[in-house]
Every structure is written in C-alpha cells, then in structure tokens.
C-alpha cells in the first residue's frame, strides 16, 4: 500500500471522534482458519513473534499470547477494547476456534494506536487507529506495519501474503477478498450521540 497516493485528509474541523483502518492478511502455505492445523497456527504465531521484534519507533510494543494470559493483563485488554474472545457461534461452527486459545494473541504498540490480532478469524488482523480524523496518519501507520510484517515473514520463511491475481488478498471470509480493508470512523454530531460510519 502506497500512502503517498493519498493527497487529502479529513477537514480538521469535522466532528470526527476516532478513525480506524484494518486489513486482514493470510500467509501463503498456511491453512485458512477453518482448516488450519494446530502446527500451522503455532507456525503463524512464531512468524508473528519474529515480526513484532522488528517493530521500532511508533510501532514498537508487546505481544500478549492468549494462552496463559495473566488476569490483570486480560482485564486491561478488555478495558482497552482490544481483546477478542471465544464464543462466536459462527466461528465455532466453521471450526475456527479449535485448540482455543493456543497460538492466538494480540500485539499492540506502546501508544495503543497499532494492533495485530494473531489467529482470530483470519491469520492476521492488522489495525491502525487513533482519536480524531487524521485518516492519512492512520493509513501511513497501517501501511508501515503491513510492510514490516510482510518483509519479516518473507525473511523468516520465504513466504508471502496470499494474493490472487483476480480476487486480491485471500481471507477466511469471502467478504474480505480484495484489499481486506475496513475503515470505520466515529462522528460526534452536535446535540446528538456518537455514530459510527463505515466506509
């Protein structure tokens, strides 16, 4: 993703409360979550631990594996609205929660503006977010994170993200084919409640 192609941004006077952009990614050679094996899931997690060690500056942070998670850490991730949990019936029926919580975890940077979910619905959910409407800044951080993860995976395993010439990036859910990108923004209207709009 080339952030230099974005030439505009949200008007700073617009009532944007927060901005979030996320993508899903799958690594070639590892099964998608309905059919991924235990060994493959652990392999994805191992590659991500290596990638997280490459993060510097605004991306640097810590990885929190779900297995054996300390209660205080778990509660903080809940309070931050970062934690994904077991119990989604659709994921369970599709076989995506096998061996729970092994091989799964959450990375976030120190500023809590960049996250990676490991082995939730997709192998990877890469998320950039912050308060306000700086869409360009959020996208730049996301692009930098995606590139760093992709470069690390290539260096460690020789593999790349699953990418089909016709359908784009491949995910567990067909609705994410293509860029796999979602961009919800929360707006605050005068004398009204906060409303989330998804672009």
XYZ file of C-alpha atoms in Angstrom:
199
model
C 0.000 0.000 0.000
C 1.384 3.341 -1.061
C 0.338 6.096 1.328
C 1.906 8.745 -0.937
C -1.044 8.278 -3.301
C -3.362 9.801 -0.700
C -3.317 13.546 -1.230
C -6.147 14.719 1.002
C -7.344 14.278 4.548
C -10.414 14.880 6.694
C -11.116 18.526 7.450
C -9.668 19.108 10.940
C -12.862 20.968 11.888
C -15.037 17.917 11.114
C -16.558 16.280 14.215
C -14.591 13.032 13.847
C -14.111 11.375 17.233
C -11.910 8.482 16.083
C -10.539 6.784 12.975
C -9.688 3.128 12.496
C -8.440 1.213 9.463
C -7.818 -2.514 9.443
C -6.896 -5.231 6.999
C -6.807 -8.989 7.158
C -3.885 -10.993 5.831
C -3.148 -14.691 5.348
C 0.296 -16.216 4.850
C 0.783 -18.476 1.839
C 1.409 -22.108 2.791
C -0.660 -21.963 5.998
C -4.309 -23.047 6.075
C -7.124 -20.541 6.418
C -8.678 -20.688 9.869
C -11.477 -23.189 9.086
C -8.867 -25.761 8.055
C -5.623 -24.620 9.643
C -3.835 -27.292 11.661
C -2.577 -26.800 15.186
C 1.018 -26.895 13.934
C 0.302 -24.303 11.236
C -1.408 -21.992 13.720
C 1.599 -22.180 16.016
C 3.794 -21.558 12.973
C 1.888 -18.368 12.167
C 2.279 -17.201 15.756
C 6.020 -17.921 15.650
C 6.408 -15.863 12.471
C 4.478 -13.009 14.050
C 6.645 -13.005 17.176
C 9.660 -12.580 14.891
C 7.890 -9.776 13.011
C 6.934 -7.945 16.203
C 10.594 -7.932 17.220
C 11.262 -5.881 14.051
C 8.871 -3.094 15.033
C 10.608 0.149 16.022
C 9.628 3.700 16.913
C 5.846 4.216 16.823
C 5.186 0.544 16.041
C 7.194 -0.915 18.922
C 5.215 -2.622 21.650
C 4.444 -6.011 23.184
C 2.790 -9.273 22.189
C 0.283 -10.865 24.582
C -0.452 -14.558 23.914
C -3.945 -15.614 24.963
C -2.726 -18.924 26.379
C -1.666 -18.435 29.988
C -2.597 -14.752 29.983
C -2.362 -13.030 33.371
C -5.741 -11.861 34.678
C -4.590 -8.264 35.143
C -3.350 -8.178 31.541
C -6.586 -9.741 30.305
C -8.670 -7.152 32.147
C -6.595 -4.276 30.768
C -7.042 -5.567 27.216
C -10.792 -5.838 27.869
C -10.861 -2.278 29.216
C -8.973 -1.081 26.130
C -11.490 -2.940 23.893
C -8.592 -4.847 22.296
C -9.320 -8.406 23.397
C -11.008 -10.909 21.109
C -12.686 -13.787 22.878
C -14.078 -17.249 22.241
C -17.777 -17.880 21.883
C -18.765 -16.598 18.435
C -21.122 -19.325 17.167
C -20.318 -18.635 13.508
C -16.594 -19.093 14.116
C -17.193 -22.196 16.208
C -19.408 -23.857 13.589
C -16.795 -23.071 10.919
C -14.107 -24.755 13.031
C -12.174 -21.530 13.593
C -11.915 -21.886 17.382
C -10.264 -25.294 17.540
C -7.450 -25.593 20.102
C -8.567 -22.348 21.757
C -6.661 -20.261 22.930
C -3.414 -21.838 21.744
C -1.489 -19.989 19.049
C -3.537 -16.828 19.411
C -2.678 -13.436 20.769
C -2.680 -9.670 20.493
C 0.124 -7.231 19.810
C -0.217 -3.525 20.461
C 2.248 -0.673 20.310
C 3.092 1.489 23.303
C 0.694 4.278 22.234
C -2.119 1.759 21.631
C -2.632 3.043 18.093
C -1.469 -0.087 16.256
C -2.649 -3.657 16.873
C -2.252 -7.088 15.337
C -4.635 -9.916 16.167
C -2.994 -13.290 15.588
C -5.160 -16.267 14.559
C -8.593 -14.869 15.276
C -10.995 -15.152 12.288
C -8.099 -14.551 9.906
C -4.478 -15.453 10.475
C -3.798 -11.725 10.865
C -5.865 -8.636 11.526
C -3.658 -5.560 11.278
C -5.247 -2.436 12.766
C -4.276 1.229 12.958
C -6.372 3.752 14.890
C -6.336 6.988 16.825
C -8.550 9.738 18.183
C -9.571 12.397 15.679
C -9.807 12.356 11.907
C -6.226 12.051 10.692
C -7.035 9.346 8.143
C -3.740 9.891 6.347
C -1.695 9.400 9.529
C -3.654 6.277 10.443
C -3.202 4.862 6.930
C 0.542 5.604 6.897
C 0.985 3.711 10.176
C -1.067 0.804 8.849
C 0.935 0.630 5.605
C 4.210 0.704 7.540
C 3.022 -2.117 9.800
C 1.828 -4.280 6.909
C 5.134 -3.803 5.089
C 7.186 -4.643 8.183
C 5.178 -7.821 8.842
C 5.349 -8.881 5.200
C 9.095 -8.280 4.985
C 9.718 -10.238 8.201
C 7.589 -13.191 7.071
C 9.455 -13.272 3.755
C 12.827 -13.171 5.514
C 11.934 -15.832 8.106
C 10.045 -18.290 5.914
C 10.387 -17.294 2.267
C 6.585 -16.966 2.164
C 4.364 -14.019 1.283
C 0.778 -12.968 1.929
C -1.807 -14.977 -0.040
C -2.602 -12.855 -3.081
C -4.714 -13.936 -6.041
C -4.307 -12.063 -9.313
C -8.073 -11.875 -9.836
C -9.532 -11.784 -6.310
C -6.861 -9.911 -4.358
C -5.797 -10.825 -0.833
C -7.312 -14.120 0.341
C -9.124 -14.319 3.691
C -11.258 -16.799 5.598
C -14.396 -14.755 4.860
C -15.126 -14.059 1.165
C -16.475 -10.580 2.022
C -12.882 -9.541 2.745
C -11.492 -10.545 -0.666
C -9.583 -7.738 -2.348
C -7.841 -5.303 -0.038
C -9.458 -6.855 3.043
C -9.766 -3.299 4.323
C -12.404 -1.739 6.577
C -12.471 1.889 7.701
C -14.950 2.835 10.422
C -14.947 6.404 11.761
C -16.870 7.656 14.774
C -18.501 11.059 14.377
C -19.964 13.273 17.103
C -22.896 15.355 15.931
C -23.930 18.485 17.773
C -26.526 17.683 20.450
C -26.554 14.054 19.391
C -24.996 10.679 20.135
C -21.779 9.331 18.657
C -22.427 7.476 15.418
C -20.078 5.066 13.672
C -19.904 5.270 9.895
C -18.098 2.608 7.929
C -16.570 3.467 4.552
